[in-house]
Amino acid sequence: MRFTKDHEWVVLQGDVATVGITAHAAEQLGDVVFVETPEVGKTVKAGDAFAVVESVKAASDVYAPISGEVIEANGELGSAPETVNASPENGGWFAKVKLSDPSEYEALMDRAAYDAFLATQ
Amino acid sequence: MSTSDTALKTTPLTDAHIALGARMVPFAGYTMPVQYPMGVMAEHLWTREHAGLFDVSHMGQARLKGVSPLSAFEEVVPGDYIGLKPGKQKYSVLLNKKGGIIDDLMAGRPTGPDGAVTDGLFVVVNGACKDNDFKVIDDELAGQVEIERLEDRALMAIQGPEAAAVVQAHVPATADMVFMDIRAMPGFGTDLIISRSGYTGEDGYEISVPASEAVRVWNLLLSDERVKPIGLGARDSLRLEAGLPLYGHDLDETVSPVEAGLTFAINKNRREQRDFPGAARIVKELAEGTTRAKVCLRVLEGAPAREGAEVADEAGNVVGVVTSGGHSPCLKAGIALAFVPPAFKAVGTKLKVIVRGKPQSAEVVASPFVPHRYVRKV
């Protein structure tokens, strides 16, 4: 699993990246009440706002950690947005993206680097 | 952020919030708890089911003193304060010369244990507005009232179906108070100015105590297992469900009380006398209507519609704007307060809210979204 400074995570299987928000991000947001996942077929660039997560209090953008084509979105979040809090780094995944540039993945932080980054926040 | 943090004011309860693990945010010039570890959703639901305790010490408390503070106060608000009975408080709005709302407030005549009215008119205004409010009152009523700001007092609110039982266990004399009653009395081992009111739609009390006693009273209330501390996040979602406006969002200096749906705060005798700021506009609006009206919207699909979201008719023409909105934990749906032309204000009117470019179905519903549970007789 790799991480961004915007608190997204990526798991790579072949050339497909599963993307979500980190446990830290979910904890900071509080109770998630709505998730807008990206449209399947959409092409995203790393750093683009590609999803929205809403708590009782506010709406927050989620940024694409890597570039590529969205090939699947987590439809379960439509009826059960609280899954993002219950299982942020597993069942609460947002989308699957077919990578266009594998080197972007390599440039992301690993768990130790992300934890070190969190410690500076 | 750290540079502005140093300038933030604290309340007598700031250290208590931090000790409880609150997440502190800047609000109205203060560092305030937006939520405790329980989280906004659980805090909200706890208040609706049990009792929530809020620090609202950032709000402005003052006594207006003078020969006839009630009649003087009527020069800046449209409410009937001359007719306000001892032991009652009343909601009103501070008006500018154009009939726009400078702030909304509570003003009351606390009675002491002997039933006699204590000194002057006790006023509570919004924290973010308080310095300007008291300047306006001072300017307008110079020579008539003296403003004694009670900056040495904290203010807390306890709200929810179990709030009254909690307070009455400590201060039995509060049991005979009903909604909007206000007393100055001993309690919790100190002196209180206490009203049966609040900003959640629930039964409960707002309790003013000397700053030096605040932490002790706060902890005493929290020692009851029915009581949890509640932050500003849930305070906002609770007041929204109760259909209560928030100054700076639903109300501002351009909005008249008629547009805001606060005509109840413009008493009949005052309408006839037309002797409050902006009376010409307000009386005209009462007679002829307004160009915009405040409505409650229930969002029927999709994301919550928040402040600034456009409101469209069914054909997609933009007709209005959301002034505050969010997710209702009780209704499990998006709810919002919005301005629309009066033609769209009837309950049941189908509208669209536009969130991130997407039109979503919404419907005008009756206010409040969640029924008020004020105790009007005991």
Short mmCIF file of C-alpha atoms in Angstrom, two decimals:
data_model
loop_
_atom_site.label_atom_id
_atom_site.label_comp_id
_atom_site.label_asym_id
_atom_site.label_seq_id
_atom_site.Cartn_x
_atom_site.Cartn_y
_atom_site.Cartn_z
CA MET A 1 0.00 0.00 0.00
CA ARG A 2 1.25 3.48 -0.91
CA PHE A 3 0.12 6.89 0.34
CA THR A 4 -0.15 10.55 -0.65
CA LYS A 5 0.29 13.71 1.40
CA ASP A 6 -3.42 14.31 0.78
CA HIS A 7 -4.15 11.13 2.75
CA GLU A 8 -5.19 8.83 -0.07
CA TRP A 9 -3.97 5.23 -0.29
CA VAL A 10 -3.29 3.07 -3.34
CA VAL A 11 -3.02 -0.69 -3.67
CA LEU A 12 -1.65 -1.94 -6.97
CA GLN A 13 -2.62 -5.27 -8.55
CA GLY A 14 -1.17 -5.61 -12.03
CA ASP A 15 -1.90 -2.29 -13.68
CA VAL A 16 -5.05 -1.62 -11.64
CA ALA A 17 -4.82 0.69 -8.63
CA THR A 18 -7.47 0.54 -5.91
CA VAL A 19 -7.79 3.93 -4.23
CA GLY A 20 -9.26 5.12 -0.95
CA ILE A 21 -8.68 7.54 1.91
CA THR A 22 -6.48 6.66 4.87
CA ALA A 23 -7.64 5.76 8.36
CA HIS A 24 -6.14 9.06 9.51
CA ALA A 25 -8.22 10.98 6.95
CA ALA A 26 -11.40 9.11 7.88
CA GLU A 27 -10.80 9.83 11.55
CA GLN A 28 -10.22 13.52 10.85
CA LEU A 29 -13.36 13.80 8.71
CA GLY A 30 -15.57 12.17 11.29
CA ASP A 31 -18.83 10.48 10.35
CA VAL A 32 -19.02 10.18 6.58
CA VAL A 33 -22.58 10.73 5.36
CA PHE A 34 -22.15 10.89 1.59
CA VAL A 35 -19.56 9.84 -0.96
CA GLU A 36 -19.47 10.90 -4.58
CA THR A 37 -17.31 8.38 -6.41
CA PRO A 38 -15.83 9.11 -9.85
CA GLU A 39 -17.64 8.06 -13.00
CA VAL A 40 -16.48 4.85 -14.57
CA GLY A 41 -14.71 5.59 -17.83
CA LYS A 42 -13.43 8.96 -16.68
CA THR A 43 -9.75 9.70 -17.27
CA VAL A 44 -8.06 11.31 -14.29
CA LYS A 45 -4.70 12.93 -13.73
CA ALA A 46 -2.74 12.56 -10.52
CA GLY A 47 -3.73 15.45 -8.26
CA ASP A 48 -7.17 15.99 -9.84
CA ALA A 49 -10.11 16.20 -7.48
CA PHE A 50 -11.91 13.02 -8.50
CA ALA A 51 -14.27 12.21 -5.63
CA VAL A 52 -15.99 13.99 -2.77
CA VAL A 53 -16.50 12.81 0.76
CA GLU A 54 -18.97 14.57 3.04
CA SER A 55 -19.21 14.53 6.81
CA VAL A 56 -22.05 16.08 8.81
CA LYS A 57 -20.03 19.25 8.90
CA ALA A 58 -18.36 19.67 5.51
CA ALA A 59 -17.57 18.42 2.01
CA SER A 60 -13.97 17.49 1.16
CA ASP A 61 -12.36 16.69 -2.16
CA VAL A 62 -10.50 13.45 -2.67
CA TYR A 63 -7.59 13.70 -5.13
CA ALA A 64 -6.58 11.05 -7.62
CA PRO A 65 -3.24 9.72 -6.36
CA ILE A 66 -2.31 8.41 -9.79
CA SER A 67 -3.28 9.01 -13.44
CA GLY A 68 -5.39 6.65 -15.50
CA GLU A 69 -8.89 5.55 -16.36
CA VAL A 70 -11.51 4.84 -13.72
CA ILE A 71 -12.70 1.29 -14.39
CA GLU A 72 -14.80 0.69 -11.28
CA ALA A 73 -16.33 2.69 -8.45
CA ASN A 74 -17.40 1.38 -5.07
CA GLY A 75 -21.18 1.43 -5.42
CA GLU A 76 -21.63 0.24 -1.83
CA LEU A 77 -20.63 3.68 -0.58
CA GLY A 78 -23.84 5.09 -2.07
CA SER A 79 -26.04 3.26 0.42
CA ALA A 80 -23.42 2.76 3.15
CA PRO A 81 -21.08 5.79 3.25
CA GLU A 82 -20.24 4.92 6.87
CA THR A 83 -18.10 2.08 5.48
CA VAL A 84 -15.43 4.76 4.93
CA ASN A 85 -15.19 5.15 8.71
CA ALA A 86 -15.61 1.48 9.55
CA SER A 87 -13.09 0.17 7.03
CA PRO A 88 -11.24 3.06 5.43
CA GLU A 89 -8.32 1.10 4.06
CA ASN A 90 -10.31 -1.92 2.86
CA GLY A 91 -14.10 -2.04 2.31
CA GLY A 92 -14.23 1.75 2.11
CA TRP A 93 -12.28 1.94 -1.14
CA PHE A 94 -13.48 4.61 -3.60
CA ALA A 95 -12.43 3.53 -7.09
CA LYS A 96 -10.22 1.34 -9.23
CA VAL A 97 -8.01 3.11 -11.75
CA LYS A 98 -6.18 1.53 -14.69
CA LEU A 99 -2.75 3.14 -14.47
CA SER A 100 -1.39 5.11 -17.37
CA ASP A 101 2.00 5.75 -15.74
CA PRO A 102 3.29 3.06 -13.33
CA SER A 103 6.18 5.29 -12.23
CA GLU A 104 3.67 7.49 -10.37
CA TYR A 105 2.97 4.61 -8.02
CA GLU A 106 6.63 4.15 -7.23
CA ALA A 107 6.90 7.82 -6.30
CA LEU A 108 4.26 7.56 -3.56
CA MET A 109 5.12 7.09 0.12
CA ASP A 110 5.22 3.68 1.74
CA ARG A 111 3.61 3.11 5.16
CA ALA A 112 6.72 4.05 7.12
CA ALA A 113 7.16 7.27 5.13
CA TYR A 114 3.46 8.14 5.50
CA ASP A 115 3.55 7.54 9.25
CA ALA A 116 6.63 9.76 9.46
CA PHE A 117 4.78 12.38 7.41
CA LEU A 118 1.76 12.21 9.78
CA ALA A 119 4.07 12.73 12.72
CA THR A 120 5.10 16.08 11.22
CA GLN A 121 1.48 17.25 10.80
CA MET B 1 -2.84 29.13 11.46
CA SER B 2 -0.52 29.24 14.44
CA THR B 3 -0.13 32.99 14.10
CA SER B 4 -3.87 33.61 14.25
CA ASP B 5 -4.26 31.02 17.00
CA THR B 6 -2.22 33.16 19.33
CA ALA B 7 -4.77 35.94 18.98
CA LEU B 8 -7.77 33.72 19.70
CA LYS B 9 -9.62 34.31 22.92
CA THR B 10 -10.39 31.56 25.38
CA THR B 11 -13.45 30.91 27.50
CA PRO B 12 -13.35 29.90 31.16
CA LEU B 13 -13.93 26.32 29.88
CA THR B 14 -11.20 26.11 27.20
CA ASP B 15 -8.87 23.99 29.33
CA ALA B 16 -11.78 21.70 30.25
CA HIS B 17 -12.51 21.13 26.53
CA ILE B 18 -8.88 20.29 25.81
CA ALA B 19 -8.80 17.91 28.78
CA LEU B 20 -11.87 16.16 27.32
CA GLY B 21 -10.01 15.65 24.03
CA ALA B 22 -11.98 18.22 22.05
CA ARG B 23 -10.87 19.28 18.60
CA MET B 24 -10.52 23.04 18.92
CA VAL B 25 -11.21 25.44 16.04
CA PRO B 26 -11.32 29.21 15.67
CA PHE B 27 -14.89 30.49 15.95
CA ALA B 28 -16.08 34.05 16.54
CA GLY B 29 -12.58 35.03 17.62
CA TYR B 30 -12.39 32.24 20.19
CA THR B 31 -10.84 28.82 20.24
CA MET B 32 -13.86 26.58 20.61
CA PRO B 33 -14.59 22.84 20.62
CA VAL B 34 -16.04 21.73 17.27
CA GLN B 35 -16.34 18.16 18.50
CA TYR B 36 -15.26 15.82 21.26
CA PRO B 37 -13.93 12.28 20.72
CA MET B 38 -17.51 10.94 20.44
CA GLY B 39 -17.89 12.78 17.12
CA VAL B 40 -20.50 15.11 15.61
CA MET B 41 -23.03 12.41 14.69
CA ALA B 42 -23.02 10.70 18.10
CA GLU B 43 -23.05 14.07 19.90
CA HIS B 44 -26.05 15.14 17.86
CA LEU B 45 -28.02 11.97 18.54
CA TRP B 46 -27.02 11.96 22.21
CA THR B 47 -28.52 15.43 22.61
CA ARG B 48 -31.77 14.32 20.96
CA GLU B 49 -31.98 11.26 23.24
CA HIS B 50 -30.37 12.35 26.51
CA ALA B 51 -28.69 15.64 27.47
CA GLY B 52 -25.92 17.58 25.74
CA LEU B 53 -23.79 20.23 27.44
CA PHE B 54 -22.51 23.16 25.36
CA ASP B 55 -20.04 25.93 26.18
CA VAL B 56 -21.48 29.09 24.67
CA SER B 57 -19.37 31.50 26.67
CA HIS B 58 -18.27 33.21 23.45
CA MET B 59 -21.72 34.76 23.26
CA GLY B 60 -22.16 38.28 24.52
CA GLN B 61 -23.96 38.73 27.83
CA ALA B 62 -24.92 42.14 29.10
CA ARG B 63 -27.34 43.99 31.29
CA LEU B 64 -28.96 47.12 29.92
CA LYS B 65 -29.62 49.46 32.77
CA GLY B 66 -31.37 52.79 32.91
CA VAL B 67 -34.54 54.58 33.89
CA SER B 68 -36.65 52.60 31.41
CA PRO B 69 -34.46 50.07 29.61
CA LEU B 70 -37.45 48.21 28.12
CA SER B 71 -38.85 51.18 26.24
CA ALA B 72 -35.35 52.28 25.24
CA PHE B 73 -34.59 48.81 23.86
CA GLU B 74 -37.67 49.02 21.65
CA GLU B 75 -35.87 51.72 19.65
CA VAL B 76 -33.52 49.10 18.19
CA VAL B 77 -35.72 45.97 17.95
CA PRO B 78 -39.27 45.28 16.66
CA GLY B 79 -40.38 43.21 19.67
CA ASP B 80 -42.77 44.22 22.43
CA TYR B 81 -40.42 44.57 25.38
CA ILE B 82 -42.51 47.07 27.32
CA GLY B 83 -45.07 44.29 27.54
CA LEU B 84 -42.53 41.64 28.52
CA LYS B 85 -43.61 40.10 31.81
CA PRO B 86 -41.16 39.78 34.69
CA GLY B 87 -39.45 36.40 34.57
CA LYS B 88 -39.76 36.04 30.76
CA GLN B 89 -37.33 36.47 27.90
CA LYS B 90 -38.08 37.09 24.25
CA TYR B 91 -36.26 36.46 20.99
CA SER B 92 -35.71 39.48 18.78
CA VAL B 93 -33.53 41.01 16.12
CA LEU B 94 -31.36 44.11 16.27
CA LEU B 95 -32.27 46.14 13.17
CA ASN B 96 -30.42 48.65 11.04
CA LYS B 97 -32.11 51.70 9.53
CA LYS B 98 -33.00 49.72 6.42
CA GLY B 99 -34.73 46.99 8.39
CA GLY B 100 -31.84 44.54 7.94
CA ILE B 101 -30.78 42.29 10.76
CA ILE B 102 -27.60 43.33 12.62
CA ASP B 103 -27.93 40.31 14.91
CA ASP B 104 -30.50 38.07 16.53
CA LEU B 105 -30.69 37.89 20.29
CA MET B 106 -32.51 36.97 23.48
CA ALA B 107 -33.46 39.62 25.99
CA GLY B 108 -35.19 38.96 29.26
CA ARG B 109 -36.20 40.18 32.68
CA PRO B 110 -34.79 37.69 35.18
CA THR B 111 -36.72 37.53 38.44
CA GLY B 112 -35.05 36.77 41.74
CA PRO B 113 -36.17 34.23 44.37
CA ASP B 114 -38.57 36.83 45.79
CA GLY B 115 -40.25 37.21 42.39
CA ALA B 116 -38.99 40.75 41.93
CA VAL B 117 -37.28 41.73 38.68
CA THR B 118 -33.53 41.99 39.03
CA ASP B 119 -31.56 44.83 37.61
CA GLY B 120 -32.24 45.87 34.02
CA LEU B 121 -32.70 43.85 30.82
CA PHE B 122 -30.45 40.79 30.41
CA VAL B 123 -29.34 40.42 26.80
CA VAL B 124 -27.51 37.55 25.05
CA VAL B 125 -26.15 38.14 21.53
CA ASN B 126 -23.99 36.18 19.09
CA GLY B 127 -20.28 35.99 19.84
CA ALA B 128 -19.12 37.06 16.39
CA CYS B 129 -21.39 40.13 16.51
CA LYS B 130 -21.19 41.18 20.11
CA ASP B 131 -18.73 44.07 19.95
CA ASN B 132 -20.63 45.69 17.10
CA ASP B 133 -24.03 44.95 18.67
CA PHE B 134 -23.16 46.68 21.91
CA LYS B 135 -21.63 49.59 20.02
CA VAL B 136 -24.86 49.97 18.00
CA ILE B 137 -26.97 49.80 21.14
CA ASP B 138 -24.68 52.25 22.90
CA ASP B 139 -24.77 54.68 19.96
CA GLU B 140 -28.51 54.47 19.46
CA LEU B 141 -29.51 54.50 23.10
CA ALA B 142 -26.85 56.85 24.44
CA GLY B 143 -28.09 58.57 27.56
CA GLN B 144 -30.97 56.12 27.94
CA VAL B 145 -29.24 52.90 28.88
CA GLU B 146 -25.94 51.92 30.29
CA ILE B 147 -24.53 48.65 28.99
CA GLU B 148 -22.91 46.47 31.60
CA ARG B 149 -21.12 43.73 29.70
CA LEU B 150 -20.88 40.58 31.77
CA GLU B 151 -17.50 39.42 30.55
CA ASP B 152 -16.83 37.84 33.91
CA ARG B 153 -19.58 35.31 33.34
CA ALA B 154 -19.54 32.02 31.42
CA LEU B 155 -22.58 30.68 29.59
CA MET B 156 -23.43 27.04 29.07
CA ALA B 157 -26.45 25.32 27.60
CA ILE B 158 -27.80 21.93 28.58
CA GLN B 159 -30.23 20.54 26.03
CA GLY B 160 -32.18 17.37 25.44
CA PRO B 161 -35.06 15.33 26.86
CA GLU B 162 -33.11 14.52 30.04
CA ALA B 163 -31.65 18.01 30.54
CA ALA B 164 -34.42 19.25 32.81
CA ALA B 165 -34.16 16.29 35.18
CA VAL B 166 -30.40 16.78 35.41
CA VAL B 167 -30.67 20.49 36.23
CA GLN B 168 -33.62 20.05 38.57
CA ALA B 169 -31.71 17.44 40.60
CA HIS B 170 -29.19 20.18 41.43
CA VAL B 171 -31.49 23.21 41.46
CA PRO B 172 -35.02 22.09 42.37
CA ALA B 173 -36.35 25.64 42.06
CA THR B 174 -35.92 25.48 38.28
CA ALA B 175 -38.66 22.84 38.04
CA ASP B 176 -41.48 25.36 37.80
CA MET B 177 -39.89 27.22 34.89
CA VAL B 178 -41.38 26.83 31.41
CA PHE B 179 -40.01 27.69 27.97
CA MET B 180 -38.62 31.23 27.84
CA ASP B 181 -38.78 31.75 31.62
CA ILE B 182 -35.67 33.40 33.07
CA ARG B 183 -34.55 33.66 36.68
CA ALA B 184 -31.68 35.03 38.70
CA MET B 185 -31.24 32.57 41.52
CA PRO B 186 -28.74 30.70 43.62
CA GLY B 187 -27.85 27.25 42.32
CA PHE B 188 -24.89 24.91 41.90
CA GLY B 189 -23.38 26.72 44.88
CA THR B 190 -23.14 30.03 43.05
CA ASP B 191 -25.36 32.67 41.49
CA LEU B 192 -27.12 31.86 38.24
CA ILE B 193 -28.96 33.67 35.52
CA ILE B 194 -30.87 30.75 34.06
CA SER B 195 -33.44 30.50 31.28
CA ARG B 196 -35.42 27.54 29.99
CA SER B 197 -34.41 27.91 26.36
CA GLY B 198 -31.73 26.94 23.88
CA TYR B 199 -30.78 26.52 20.25
CA THR B 200 -31.47 22.87 19.51
CA GLY B 201 -35.28 22.61 19.50
CA GLU B 202 -35.04 20.49 22.66
CA ASP B 203 -36.10 21.29 26.19
CA GLY B 204 -33.26 22.55 28.33
CA TYR B 205 -31.65 25.48 30.05
CA GLU B 206 -29.07 28.15 29.32
CA ILE B 207 -27.07 28.85 32.46
CA SER B 208 -24.93 31.91 33.10
CA VAL B 209 -22.45 31.50 35.94
CA PRO B 210 -19.51 33.53 37.25
CA ALA B 211 -16.42 32.67 35.19
CA SER B 212 -14.60 31.49 38.32
CA GLU B 213 -17.31 28.87 38.93
CA ALA B 214 -17.65 27.68 35.32
CA VAL B 215 -15.36 24.65 35.40
CA ARG B 216 -16.87 23.40 38.65
CA VAL B 217 -20.45 23.68 37.35
CA TRP B 218 -19.46 22.18 33.98
CA ASN B 219 -17.86 19.17 35.67
CA LEU B 220 -20.76 18.81 38.07
CA LEU B 221 -23.18 18.56 35.14
CA LEU B 222 -20.87 16.19 33.24
CA SER B 223 -20.64 13.91 36.28
CA ASP B 224 -24.22 12.88 35.51
CA GLU B 225 -24.07 9.95 33.10
CA ARG B 226 -27.00 11.36 31.14
CA VAL B 227 -24.84 14.33 30.10
CA LYS B 228 -22.14 14.48 27.39
CA PRO B 229 -20.19 17.51 26.15
CA ILE B 230 -21.30 18.66 22.69
CA GLY B 231 -19.28 20.75 20.23
CA LEU B 232 -20.12 23.40 17.69
CA GLY B 233 -20.48 20.82 14.90
CA ALA B 234 -23.50 19.20 16.49
CA ARG B 235 -24.77 22.55 17.73
CA ASP B 236 -25.03 23.55 14.07
CA SER B 237 -26.74 20.36 12.88
CA LEU B 238 -29.14 20.47 15.85
CA ARG B 239 -30.19 24.07 15.23
CA LEU B 240 -30.59 23.35 11.52
CA GLU B 241 -32.94 20.43 12.21
CA ALA B 242 -34.84 22.76 14.53
CA GLY B 243 -35.20 25.23 11.63
CA LEU B 244 -33.44 27.97 13.59
CA PRO B 245 -31.47 30.55 11.61
CA LEU B 246 -27.75 31.12 12.07
CA TYR B 247 -26.52 34.69 11.95
CA GLY B 248 -23.99 35.40 9.21
CA HIS B 249 -25.48 32.63 7.08
CA ASP B 250 -29.29 32.71 7.12
CA LEU B 251 -29.45 36.23 8.47
CA ASP B 252 -27.38 39.30 7.63
CA GLU B 253 -27.66 43.08 7.34
CA THR B 254 -29.57 42.83 4.03
CA VAL B 255 -32.16 40.35 5.31
CA SER B 256 -35.32 41.66 6.95
CA PRO B 257 -37.12 39.68 9.63
CA VAL B 258 -40.06 39.29 7.24
CA GLU B 259 -37.85 37.71 4.58
CA ALA B 260 -36.26 35.52 7.24
CA GLY B 261 -39.61 34.16 8.36
CA LEU B 262 -39.27 35.83 11.75
CA THR B 263 -42.50 37.83 11.64
CA PHE B 264 -43.40 36.37 15.05
CA ALA B 265 -40.66 38.62 16.42
CA ILE B 266 -42.46 41.75 15.15
CA ASN B 267 -45.21 42.32 17.66
CA LYS B 268 -48.60 43.65 16.59
CA ASN B 269 -48.44 46.85 18.61
CA ARG B 270 -45.00 47.60 17.17
CA ARG B 271 -46.29 47.08 13.62
CA GLU B 272 -49.00 49.63 14.31
CA GLN B 273 -46.63 52.09 15.98
CA ARG B 274 -43.99 51.72 13.22
CA ASP B 275 -41.37 53.01 15.63
CA PHE B 276 -38.45 50.63 15.06
CA PRO B 277 -35.52 50.89 12.63
CA GLY B 278 -36.52 50.08 9.07
CA ALA B 279 -40.21 50.08 9.99
CA ALA B 280 -41.23 51.51 6.61
CA ARG B 281 -39.72 48.55 4.74
CA ILE B 282 -40.87 45.95 7.23
CA VAL B 283 -44.48 47.17 7.45
CA LYS B 284 -44.59 47.32 3.64
CA GLU B 285 -43.25 43.79 3.38
CA LEU B 286 -45.82 42.57 5.90
CA ALA B 287 -48.59 44.11 3.80
CA GLU B 288 -47.35 43.46 0.29
CA GLY B 289 -44.98 40.54 0.62
CA THR B 290 -41.29 40.16 -0.12
CA THR B 291 -39.28 39.20 -3.18
CA ARG B 292 -37.60 36.33 -1.35
CA ALA B 293 -38.75 33.98 1.36
CA LYS B 294 -36.90 31.61 3.66
CA VAL B 295 -37.90 27.98 3.20
CA CYS B 296 -36.92 24.63 4.61
CA LEU B 297 -35.75 22.19 1.97
CA ARG B 298 -35.43 18.46 2.27
CA VAL B 299 -32.94 17.07 -0.23
CA LEU B 300 -34.47 13.91 -1.69
CA GLU B 301 -31.39 12.45 -3.39
CA GLY B 302 -27.65 12.79 -3.53
CA ALA B 303 -25.27 14.95 -1.56
CA PRO B 304 -26.19 17.41 1.18
CA ALA B 305 -26.76 20.91 -0.20
CA ARG B 306 -24.63 23.37 1.70
CA GLU B 307 -24.43 27.15 1.96
CA GLY B 308 -24.15 28.76 -1.47
CA ALA B 309 -25.72 25.90 -3.44
CA GLU B 310 -28.13 27.22 -6.07
CA VAL B 311 -31.80 26.34 -5.94
CA ALA B 312 -33.60 25.80 -9.26
CA ASP B 313 -37.19 25.21 -10.31
CA GLU B 314 -38.17 21.94 -11.94
CA ALA B 315 -37.32 23.35 -15.35
CA GLY B 316 -33.81 24.08 -14.16
CA ASN B 317 -34.03 27.87 -13.85
CA VAL B 318 -32.05 29.11 -10.87
CA VAL B 319 -34.49 30.78 -8.48
CA GLY B 320 -32.71 30.84 -5.15
CA VAL B 321 -29.82 29.91 -2.93
CA VAL B 322 -29.12 27.75 0.11
CA THR B 323 -28.15 29.89 3.10
CA SER B 324 -27.22 26.96 5.33
CA GLY B 325 -27.50 23.25 4.89
CA GLY B 326 -26.05 19.92 5.75
CA HIS B 327 -26.82 16.36 6.72
CA SER B 328 -29.58 15.70 9.22
CA PRO B 329 -28.53 12.87 11.55
CA CYS B 330 -32.15 12.37 12.65
CA LEU B 331 -33.71 12.35 9.17
CA LYS B 332 -30.67 10.76 7.51
CA ALA B 333 -31.08 13.18 4.62
CA GLY B 334 -29.79 16.51 3.44
CA ILE B 335 -31.67 19.49 4.84
CA ALA B 336 -31.24 23.18 4.13
CA LEU B 337 -32.55 26.66 4.70
CA ALA B 338 -32.84 28.59 1.44
CA PHE B 339 -34.11 31.80 -0.06
CA VAL B 340 -36.57 31.43 -2.94
CA PRO B 341 -39.18 33.71 -4.51
CA PRO B 342 -42.47 33.50 -2.58
CA ALA B 343 -44.10 31.64 -5.51
CA PHE B 344 -41.95 28.63 -4.54
CA LYS B 345 -42.39 28.73 -0.80
CA ALA B 346 -45.45 26.49 -0.34
CA VAL B 347 -44.84 23.22 1.47
CA GLY B 348 -44.66 20.42 -1.08
CA THR B 349 -43.13 22.57 -3.85
CA LYS B 350 -40.67 20.49 -5.85
CA LEU B 351 -37.32 22.17 -6.45
CA LYS B 352 -33.77 21.25 -7.37
CA VAL B 353 -30.61 21.95 -5.42
CA ILE B 354 -27.49 22.16 -7.53
CA VAL B 355 -24.52 20.48 -5.88
CA ARG B 356 -21.21 20.49 -7.77
CA GLY B 357 -23.09 21.18 -10.99
CA LYS B 358 -25.61 18.39 -10.58
CA PRO B 359 -29.31 19.12 -10.03
CA GLN B 360 -30.77 16.99 -7.23
CA SER B 361 -34.44 16.72 -6.26
CA ALA B 362 -35.56 18.64 -3.20
CA GLU B 363 -38.85 19.60 -1.66
CA VAL B 364 -40.11 22.47 0.46
CA VAL B 365 -41.09 21.08 3.86
CA ALA B 366 -42.61 22.59 7.00
CA SER B 367 -40.38 24.10 9.66
CA PRO B 368 -38.98 22.67 11.85
CA PHE B 369 -37.48 19.59 10.24
CA VAL B 370 -37.49 17.83 13.62
CA PRO B 371 -40.30 18.75 16.06
CA HIS B 372 -39.49 21.16 18.87
CA ARG B 373 -39.91 19.74 22.36
CA TYR B 374 -40.13 22.93 24.38
CA VAL B 375 -41.88 22.59 27.74
CA ARG B 376 -44.61 25.20 27.76
CA LYS B 377 -46.35 24.16 30.97
CA VAL B 378 -45.36 22.19 34.04
#
